[in-house]
Amino acid sequence: MWIAFVFAGIIYVMAMCILCFFKRYRKFAAWTGFLALALTIVALGIVGTELDAKAREAGYKNAEDHLNAQRAGILDPARWNKQRETFVKKWAAEEKQKEAAAEGKINQQQAQADASCRKDFNCWSNRFNRAATKVCAPQIEQAAKNNFEWTDSLAEPKFPRASIAENGATITYVGDAIKMQNGFGGWIIMTYECDFDTAAGKAVAVRVNPGQLSN
């Protein structure tokens, strides 16, 4: 009876969700749908309790334990109680093996993607541009003896240029989107370079000098 109530409740809730798209019935659908959902959740709890009780009466720990016995093809509770641990360990090992295989496949795909990206200048330099900006910008700011002001924008990022070391392990990002104030109060446009370690994700060296980048 409760199982039938659960199925009916699920169908009713789904119907009310559809009805919510119609403005005329939205209020009715929302209230009754919420009530049906609450009752369905209660019914699910009752069904679960009843299934657990029946499973214990049959000699199993609970409903899930009964399902595991069926999965193992063992219909005798006494026999299942003796072999439960063996099957649980076997399934856990199989699941772990599947997860390891899936992780290995993902790592292999990532390695192939990295190798392909490393060969493409734009792909490899763009991949680390945001991370380099985050760690390099504060170090560039520390080079200012007085006030400083960034002049970059969405159209003109802090590091519009880059050069990549032969092995791709280090990328030197270059820009001139900052002004620094000298001791006389004048503002000077500065050119800066940041050597970014792609493996460690950190700035190896930062250089700041007066001047603008040539076109």
PDB file of C-alpha atoms in Angstrom:
ATOM      1  CA  MET A   1       0.000   0.000   0.000  1.00  0.00           C
ATOM      2  CA  TRP A   2       2.700   2.476   0.983  1.00  0.00           C
ATOM      3  CA  ILE A   3       4.732   1.661  -2.106  1.00  0.00           C
ATOM      4  CA  ALA A   4       1.732   2.479  -4.294  1.00  0.00           C
ATOM      5  CA  PHE A   5       1.291   5.711  -2.329  1.00  0.00           C
ATOM      6  CA  VAL A   6       4.932   6.639  -2.979  1.00  0.00           C
ATOM      7  CA  PHE A   7       4.603   6.071  -6.728  1.00  0.00           C
ATOM      8  CA  ALA A   8       1.366   8.052  -6.817  1.00  0.00           C
ATOM      9  CA  GLY A   9       3.003  10.855  -4.846  1.00  0.00           C
ATOM     10  CA  ILE A  10       5.970  11.010  -7.209  1.00  0.00           C
ATOM     11  CA  ILE A  11       3.694  11.170 -10.255  1.00  0.00           C
ATOM     12  CA  TYR A  12       1.550  13.866  -8.627  1.00  0.00           C
ATOM     13  CA  VAL A  13       4.588  15.997  -7.732  1.00  0.00           C
ATOM     14  CA  MET A  14       5.901  15.730 -11.300  1.00  0.00           C
ATOM     15  CA  ALA A  15       2.490  16.742 -12.630  1.00  0.00           C
ATOM     16  CA  MET A  16       2.382  19.775 -10.328  1.00  0.00           C
ATOM     17  CA  CYS A  17       5.863  20.804 -11.473  1.00  0.00           C
ATOM     18  CA  ILE A  18       4.588  20.845 -15.045  1.00  0.00           C
ATOM     19  CA  LEU A  19       1.442  22.705 -13.984  1.00  0.00           C
ATOM     20  CA  CYS A  20       3.585  25.435 -12.396  1.00  0.00           C
ATOM     21  CA  PHE A  21       4.487  26.621 -15.899  1.00  0.00           C
ATOM     22  CA  PHE A  22       0.887  27.762 -16.313  1.00  0.00           C
ATOM     23  CA  LYS A  23       0.275  31.010 -14.443  1.00  0.00           C
ATOM     24  CA  ARG A  24      -3.410  30.259 -13.881  1.00  0.00           C
ATOM     25  CA  TYR A  25      -2.668  27.081 -11.891  1.00  0.00           C
ATOM     26  CA  ARG A  26       0.721  28.038 -10.425  1.00  0.00           C
ATOM     27  CA  LYS A  27      -0.452  28.800  -6.877  1.00  0.00           C
ATOM     28  CA  PHE A  28      -2.543  25.632  -6.629  1.00  0.00           C
ATOM     29  CA  ALA A  29       0.245  23.508  -8.119  1.00  0.00           C
ATOM     30  CA  ALA A  30       2.859  24.958  -5.773  1.00  0.00           C
ATOM     31  CA  TRP A  31       0.891  24.354  -2.556  1.00  0.00           C
ATOM     32  CA  THR A  32      -0.465  20.942  -3.392  1.00  0.00           C
ATOM     33  CA  GLY A  33       2.838  19.871  -4.952  1.00  0.00           C
ATOM     34  CA  PHE A  34       4.717  20.844  -1.791  1.00  0.00           C
ATOM     35  CA  LEU A  35       2.197  18.957   0.360  1.00  0.00           C
ATOM     36  CA  ALA A  36       2.406  15.890  -1.883  1.00  0.00           C
ATOM     37  CA  LEU A  37       6.209  16.004  -1.729  1.00  0.00           C
ATOM     38  CA  ALA A  38       6.168  16.116   2.073  1.00  0.00           C
ATOM     39  CA  LEU A  39       3.745  13.193   2.278  1.00  0.00           C
ATOM     40  CA  THR A  40       5.765  11.228  -0.259  1.00  0.00           C
ATOM     41  CA  ILE A  41       8.934  11.684   1.801  1.00  0.00           C
ATOM     42  CA  VAL A  42       7.100  10.435   4.892  1.00  0.00           C
ATOM     43  CA  ALA A  43       5.776   7.459   2.922  1.00  0.00           C
ATOM     44  CA  LEU A  44       9.293   6.660   1.694  1.00  0.00           C
ATOM     45  CA  GLY A  45      10.465   6.566   5.284  1.00  0.00           C
ATOM     46  CA  ILE A  46       7.646   4.204   6.227  1.00  0.00           C
ATOM     47  CA  VAL A  47       8.355   1.949   3.243  1.00  0.00           C
ATOM     48  CA  GLY A  48      12.036   1.829   4.178  1.00  0.00           C
ATOM     49  CA  THR A  49      11.182   0.944   7.772  1.00  0.00           C
ATOM     50  CA  GLU A  50       8.813  -1.812   6.669  1.00  0.00           C
ATOM     51  CA  LEU A  51      11.354  -3.268   4.230  1.00  0.00           C
ATOM     52  CA  ASP A  52      14.038  -3.268   6.926  1.00  0.00           C
ATOM     53  CA  ALA A  53      11.662  -5.004   9.340  1.00  0.00           C
ATOM     54  CA  LYS A  54      10.772  -7.697   6.801  1.00  0.00           C
ATOM     55  CA  ALA A  55      14.448  -8.226   5.983  1.00  0.00           C
ATOM     56  CA  ARG A  56      15.318  -8.668   9.671  1.00  0.00           C
ATOM     57  CA  GLU A  57      12.464 -11.134  10.087  1.00  0.00           C
ATOM     58  CA  ALA A  58      13.916 -13.118   7.199  1.00  0.00           C
ATOM     59  CA  GLY A  59      17.341 -13.204   8.864  1.00  0.00           C
ATOM     60  CA  TYR A  60      19.118 -10.277   7.226  1.00  0.00           C
ATOM     61  CA  LYS A  61      20.513  -7.084   8.797  1.00  0.00           C
ATOM     62  CA  ASN A  62      18.245  -4.773   6.810  1.00  0.00           C
ATOM     63  CA  ALA A  63      16.753  -4.274   3.349  1.00  0.00           C
ATOM     64  CA  GLU A  64      20.102  -3.276   1.852  1.00  0.00           C
ATOM     65  CA  ASP A  65      21.705  -6.419   3.267  1.00  0.00           C
ATOM     66  CA  HIS A  66      18.930  -8.473   1.673  1.00  0.00           C
ATOM     67  CA  LEU A  67      19.575  -6.839  -1.691  1.00  0.00           C
ATOM     68  CA  ASN A  68      23.292  -7.601  -1.365  1.00  0.00           C
ATOM     69  CA  ALA A  69      22.478 -11.237  -0.738  1.00  0.00           C
ATOM     70  CA  GLN A  70      20.324 -11.311  -3.864  1.00  0.00           C
ATOM     71  CA  ARG A  71      23.144  -9.634  -5.777  1.00  0.00           C
ATOM     72  CA  ALA A  72      25.474 -12.423  -4.650  1.00  0.00           C
ATOM     73  CA  GLY A  73      22.896 -15.019  -5.682  1.00  0.00           C
ATOM     74  CA  ILE A  74      22.517 -16.357  -2.146  1.00  0.00           C
ATOM     75  CA  LEU A  75      18.952 -16.963  -0.973  1.00  0.00           C
ATOM     76  CA  ASP A  76      19.747 -18.598   2.374  1.00  0.00           C
ATOM     77  CA  PRO A  77      20.229 -15.973   5.150  1.00  0.00           C
ATOM     78  CA  ALA A  78      22.411 -18.314   7.215  1.00  0.00           C
ATOM     79  CA  ARG A  79      24.722 -18.932   4.278  1.00  0.00           C
ATOM     80  CA  TRP A  80      24.796 -15.225   3.472  1.00  0.00           C
ATOM     81  CA  ASN A  81      25.776 -14.342   7.045  1.00  0.00           C
ATOM     82  CA  LYS A  82      28.830 -16.584   6.664  1.00  0.00           C
ATOM     83  CA  GLN A  83      29.849 -15.262   3.239  1.00  0.00           C
ATOM     84  CA  ARG A  84      28.794 -11.614   3.582  1.00  0.00           C
ATOM     85  CA  GLU A  85      32.249 -10.297   4.462  1.00  0.00           C
ATOM     86  CA  THR A  86      33.870 -12.103   1.532  1.00  0.00           C
ATOM     87  CA  PHE A  87      31.463 -10.616  -0.988  1.00  0.00           C
ATOM     88  CA  VAL A  88      31.588  -7.121   0.552  1.00  0.00           C
ATOM     89  CA  LYS A  89      35.396  -7.120   0.369  1.00  0.00           C
ATOM     90  CA  LYS A  90      35.272  -8.418  -3.206  1.00  0.00           C
ATOM     91  CA  TRP A  91      32.833  -5.711  -4.295  1.00  0.00           C
ATOM     92  CA  ALA A  92      34.854  -3.017  -2.513  1.00  0.00           C
ATOM     93  CA  ALA A  93      38.014  -4.160  -4.323  1.00  0.00           C
ATOM     94  CA  GLU A  94      36.193  -4.198  -7.677  1.00  0.00           C
ATOM     95  CA  GLU A  95      34.814  -0.708  -7.048  1.00  0.00           C
ATOM     96  CA  LYS A  96      38.258   0.557  -6.078  1.00  0.00           C
ATOM     97  CA  GLN A  97      39.713  -0.989  -9.216  1.00  0.00           C
ATOM     98  CA  LYS A  98      37.058   0.704 -11.366  1.00  0.00           C
ATOM     99  CA  GLU A  99      37.738   4.066  -9.716  1.00  0.00           C
ATOM    100  CA  ALA A 100      41.488   3.635 -10.266  1.00  0.00           C
ATOM    101  CA  ALA A 101      40.915   2.736 -13.922  1.00  0.00           C
ATOM    102  CA  ALA A 102      38.636   5.745 -14.408  1.00  0.00           C
ATOM    103  CA  GLU A 103      41.136   8.042 -12.698  1.00  0.00           C
ATOM    104  CA  GLY A 104      43.953   6.614 -14.810  1.00  0.00           C
ATOM    105  CA  LYS A 105      41.953   7.261 -17.974  1.00  0.00           C
ATOM    106  CA  ILE A 106      41.262  10.849 -16.911  1.00  0.00           C
ATOM    107  CA  ASN A 107      44.944  11.402 -16.094  1.00  0.00           C
ATOM    108  CA  GLN A 108      45.957   9.959 -19.455  1.00  0.00           C
ATOM    109  CA  GLN A 109      43.520  12.219 -21.292  1.00  0.00           C
ATOM    110  CA  GLN A 110      44.762  15.216 -19.294  1.00  0.00           C
ATOM    111  CA  ALA A 111      48.375  14.345 -20.095  1.00  0.00           C
ATOM    112  CA  GLN A 112      47.540  14.113 -23.801  1.00  0.00           C
ATOM    113  CA  ALA A 113      45.708  17.446 -23.645  1.00  0.00           C
ATOM    114  CA  ASP A 114      48.653  19.056 -21.836  1.00  0.00           C
ATOM    115  CA  ALA A 115      51.123  17.710 -24.390  1.00  0.00           C
ATOM    116  CA  SER A 116      49.000  19.031 -27.247  1.00  0.00           C
ATOM    117  CA  CYS A 117      48.518  22.419 -25.555  1.00  0.00           C
ATOM    118  CA  ARG A 118      52.242  22.730 -24.787  1.00  0.00           C
ATOM    119  CA  LYS A 119      52.982  22.601 -28.515  1.00  0.00           C
ATOM    120  CA  ASP A 120      50.580  25.497 -29.176  1.00  0.00           C
ATOM    121  CA  PHE A 121      51.979  28.884 -28.108  1.00  0.00           C
ATOM    122  CA  ASN A 122      48.609  30.575 -27.588  1.00  0.00           C
ATOM    123  CA  CYS A 123      47.102  27.611 -25.739  1.00  0.00           C
ATOM    124  CA  TRP A 124      50.053  27.206 -23.340  1.00  0.00           C
ATOM    125  CA  SER A 125      50.550  30.918 -22.619  1.00  0.00           C
ATOM    126  CA  ASN A 126      46.813  31.577 -22.186  1.00  0.00           C
ATOM    127  CA  ARG A 127      46.435  28.614 -19.820  1.00  0.00           C
ATOM    128  CA  PHE A 128      48.646  30.228 -17.167  1.00  0.00           C
ATOM    129  CA  ASN A 129      47.957  33.902 -17.839  1.00  0.00           C
ATOM    130  CA  ARG A 130      45.372  34.268 -15.073  1.00  0.00           C
ATOM    131  CA  ALA A 131      47.482  32.412 -12.499  1.00  0.00           C
ATOM    132  CA  ALA A 132      50.558  34.426 -13.451  1.00  0.00           C
ATOM    133  CA  THR A 133      48.623  37.684 -13.137  1.00  0.00           C
ATOM    134  CA  LYS A 134      47.506  36.719  -9.642  1.00  0.00           C
ATOM    135  CA  VAL A 135      50.989  35.957  -8.306  1.00  0.00           C
ATOM    136  CA  CYS A 136      53.046  38.417 -10.385  1.00  0.00           C
ATOM    137  CA  ALA A 137      50.966  41.583  -9.968  1.00  0.00           C
ATOM    138  CA  PRO A 138      51.626  41.945  -6.202  1.00  0.00           C
ATOM    139  CA  GLN A 139      55.373  41.571  -6.769  1.00  0.00           C
ATOM    140  CA  ILE A 140      55.304  44.186  -9.511  1.00  0.00           C
ATOM    141  CA  GLU A 141      53.466  46.544  -7.164  1.00  0.00           C
ATOM    142  CA  GLN A 142      56.213  46.078  -4.547  1.00  0.00           C
ATOM    143  CA  ALA A 143      58.667  47.610  -7.007  1.00  0.00           C
ATOM    144  CA  ALA A 144      56.883  50.962  -6.678  1.00  0.00           C
ATOM    145  CA  LYS A 145      58.720  53.338  -4.336  1.00  0.00           C
ATOM    146  CA  ASN A 146      55.659  55.589  -4.103  1.00  0.00           C
ATOM    147  CA  ASN A 147      52.138  55.379  -5.510  1.00  0.00           C
ATOM    148  CA  PHE A 148      51.208  53.198  -8.452  1.00  0.00           C
ATOM    149  CA  GLU A 149      48.190  52.817 -10.727  1.00  0.00           C
ATOM    150  CA  TRP A 150      47.215  49.950 -12.997  1.00  0.00           C
ATOM    151  CA  THR A 151      45.900  50.991 -16.407  1.00  0.00           C
ATOM    152  CA  ASP A 152      44.787  47.601 -17.730  1.00  0.00           C
ATOM    153  CA  SER A 153      41.227  46.800 -18.815  1.00  0.00           C
ATOM    154  CA  LEU A 154      39.200  43.865 -20.110  1.00  0.00           C
ATOM    155  CA  ALA A 155      40.371  44.686 -23.625  1.00  0.00           C
ATOM    156  CA  GLU A 156      43.986  45.225 -22.509  1.00  0.00           C
ATOM    157  CA  PRO A 157      45.109  42.703 -19.852  1.00  0.00           C
ATOM    158  CA  LYS A 158      48.083  43.194 -17.559  1.00  0.00           C
ATOM    159  CA  PHE A 159      50.199  40.732 -19.579  1.00  0.00           C
ATOM    160  CA  PRO A 160      49.448  41.083 -23.308  1.00  0.00           C
ATOM    161  CA  ARG A 161      52.717  39.457 -24.356  1.00  0.00           C
ATOM    162  CA  ALA A 162      54.585  36.302 -23.441  1.00  0.00           C
ATOM    163  CA  SER A 163      57.592  34.227 -24.354  1.00  0.00           C
ATOM    164  CA  ILE A 164      57.934  30.538 -23.562  1.00  0.00           C
ATOM    165  CA  ALA A 165      61.095  28.687 -22.610  1.00  0.00           C
ATOM    166  CA  GLU A 166      62.080  25.844 -24.901  1.00  0.00           C
ATOM    167  CA  ASN A 167      60.678  23.138 -22.616  1.00  0.00           C
ATOM    168  CA  GLY A 168      57.551  25.115 -21.718  1.00  0.00           C
ATOM    169  CA  ALA A 169      58.359  24.951 -18.003  1.00  0.00           C
ATOM    170  CA  THR A 170      58.731  28.719 -17.688  1.00  0.00           C
ATOM    171  CA  ILE A 171      56.706  31.461 -19.337  1.00  0.00           C
ATOM    172  CA  THR A 172      57.823  35.086 -19.237  1.00  0.00           C
ATOM    173  CA  TYR A 173      54.800  37.388 -19.229  1.00  0.00           C
ATOM    174  CA  VAL A 174      55.323  40.997 -20.270  1.00  0.00           C
ATOM    175  CA  GLY A 175      53.247  44.161 -20.000  1.00  0.00           C
ATOM    176  CA  ASP A 176      53.293  47.920 -19.457  1.00  0.00           C
ATOM    177  CA  ALA A 177      49.865  48.568 -17.901  1.00  0.00           C
ATOM    178  CA  ILE A 178      51.100  50.310 -14.768  1.00  0.00           C
ATOM    179  CA  LYS A 179      52.200  53.819 -13.841  1.00  0.00           C
ATOM    180  CA  MET A 180      54.472  54.543 -10.893  1.00  0.00           C
ATOM    181  CA  GLN A 181      55.020  57.886  -9.213  1.00  0.00           C
ATOM    182  CA  ASN A 182      58.573  59.131  -8.853  1.00  0.00           C
ATOM    183  CA  GLY A 183      59.999  61.226  -6.022  1.00  0.00           C
ATOM    184  CA  PHE A 184      58.916  64.453  -7.723  1.00  0.00           C
ATOM    185  CA  GLY A 185      55.268  63.420  -8.030  1.00  0.00           C
ATOM    186  CA  GLY A 186      55.459  62.626 -11.746  1.00  0.00           C
ATOM    187  CA  TRP A 187      53.905  59.483 -13.195  1.00  0.00           C
ATOM    188  CA  ILE A 188      56.060  57.155 -15.267  1.00  0.00           C
ATOM    189  CA  ILE A 189      54.820  54.251 -17.389  1.00  0.00           C
ATOM    190  CA  MET A 190      56.687  51.089 -16.466  1.00  0.00           C
ATOM    191  CA  THR A 191      57.424  47.924 -18.401  1.00  0.00           C
ATOM    192  CA  TYR A 192      57.487  44.720 -16.369  1.00  0.00           C
ATOM    193  CA  GLU A 193      58.382  41.081 -16.900  1.00  0.00           C
ATOM    194  CA  CYS A 194      57.495  38.062 -14.786  1.00  0.00           C
ATOM    195  CA  ASP A 195      59.038  34.610 -15.136  1.00  0.00           C
ATOM    196  CA  PHE A 196      56.297  32.163 -14.175  1.00  0.00           C
ATOM    197  CA  ASP A 197      56.997  28.539 -13.233  1.00  0.00           C
ATOM    198  CA  THR A 198      54.153  26.542 -14.828  1.00  0.00           C
ATOM    199  CA  ALA A 199      54.750  23.443 -12.672  1.00  0.00           C
ATOM    200  CA  ALA A 200      55.073  25.203  -9.301  1.00  0.00           C
ATOM    201  CA  GLY A 201      52.544  27.926 -10.129  1.00  0.00           C
ATOM    202  CA  LYS A 202      54.742  30.710  -8.759  1.00  0.00           C
ATOM    203  CA  ALA A 203      56.743  33.698  -9.941  1.00  0.00           C
ATOM    204  CA  VAL A 204      60.450  32.915 -10.267  1.00  0.00           C
ATOM    205  CA  ALA A 205      61.609  36.472 -11.009  1.00  0.00           C
ATOM    206  CA  VAL A 206      60.094  39.900 -11.640  1.00  0.00           C
ATOM    207  CA  ARG A 207      61.733  42.828 -13.456  1.00  0.00           C
ATOM    208  CA  VAL A 208      60.363  46.375 -13.654  1.00  0.00           C
ATOM    209  CA  ASN A 209      61.875  49.190 -15.726  1.00  0.00           C
ATOM    210  CA  PRO A 210      60.739  52.632 -17.021  1.00  0.00           C
ATOM    211  CA  GLY A 211      59.301  52.716 -20.527  1.00  0.00           C
ATOM    212  CA  GLN A 212      56.582  51.360 -22.769  1.00  0.00           C
ATOM    213  CA  LEU A 213      56.460  48.315 -24.973  1.00  0.00           C
ATOM    214  CA  SER A 214      57.134  48.966 -28.635  1.00  0.00           C
ATOM    215  CA  ASN A 215      54.392  48.050 -31.096  1.00  0.00           C
TER     216      ASN A 215
END
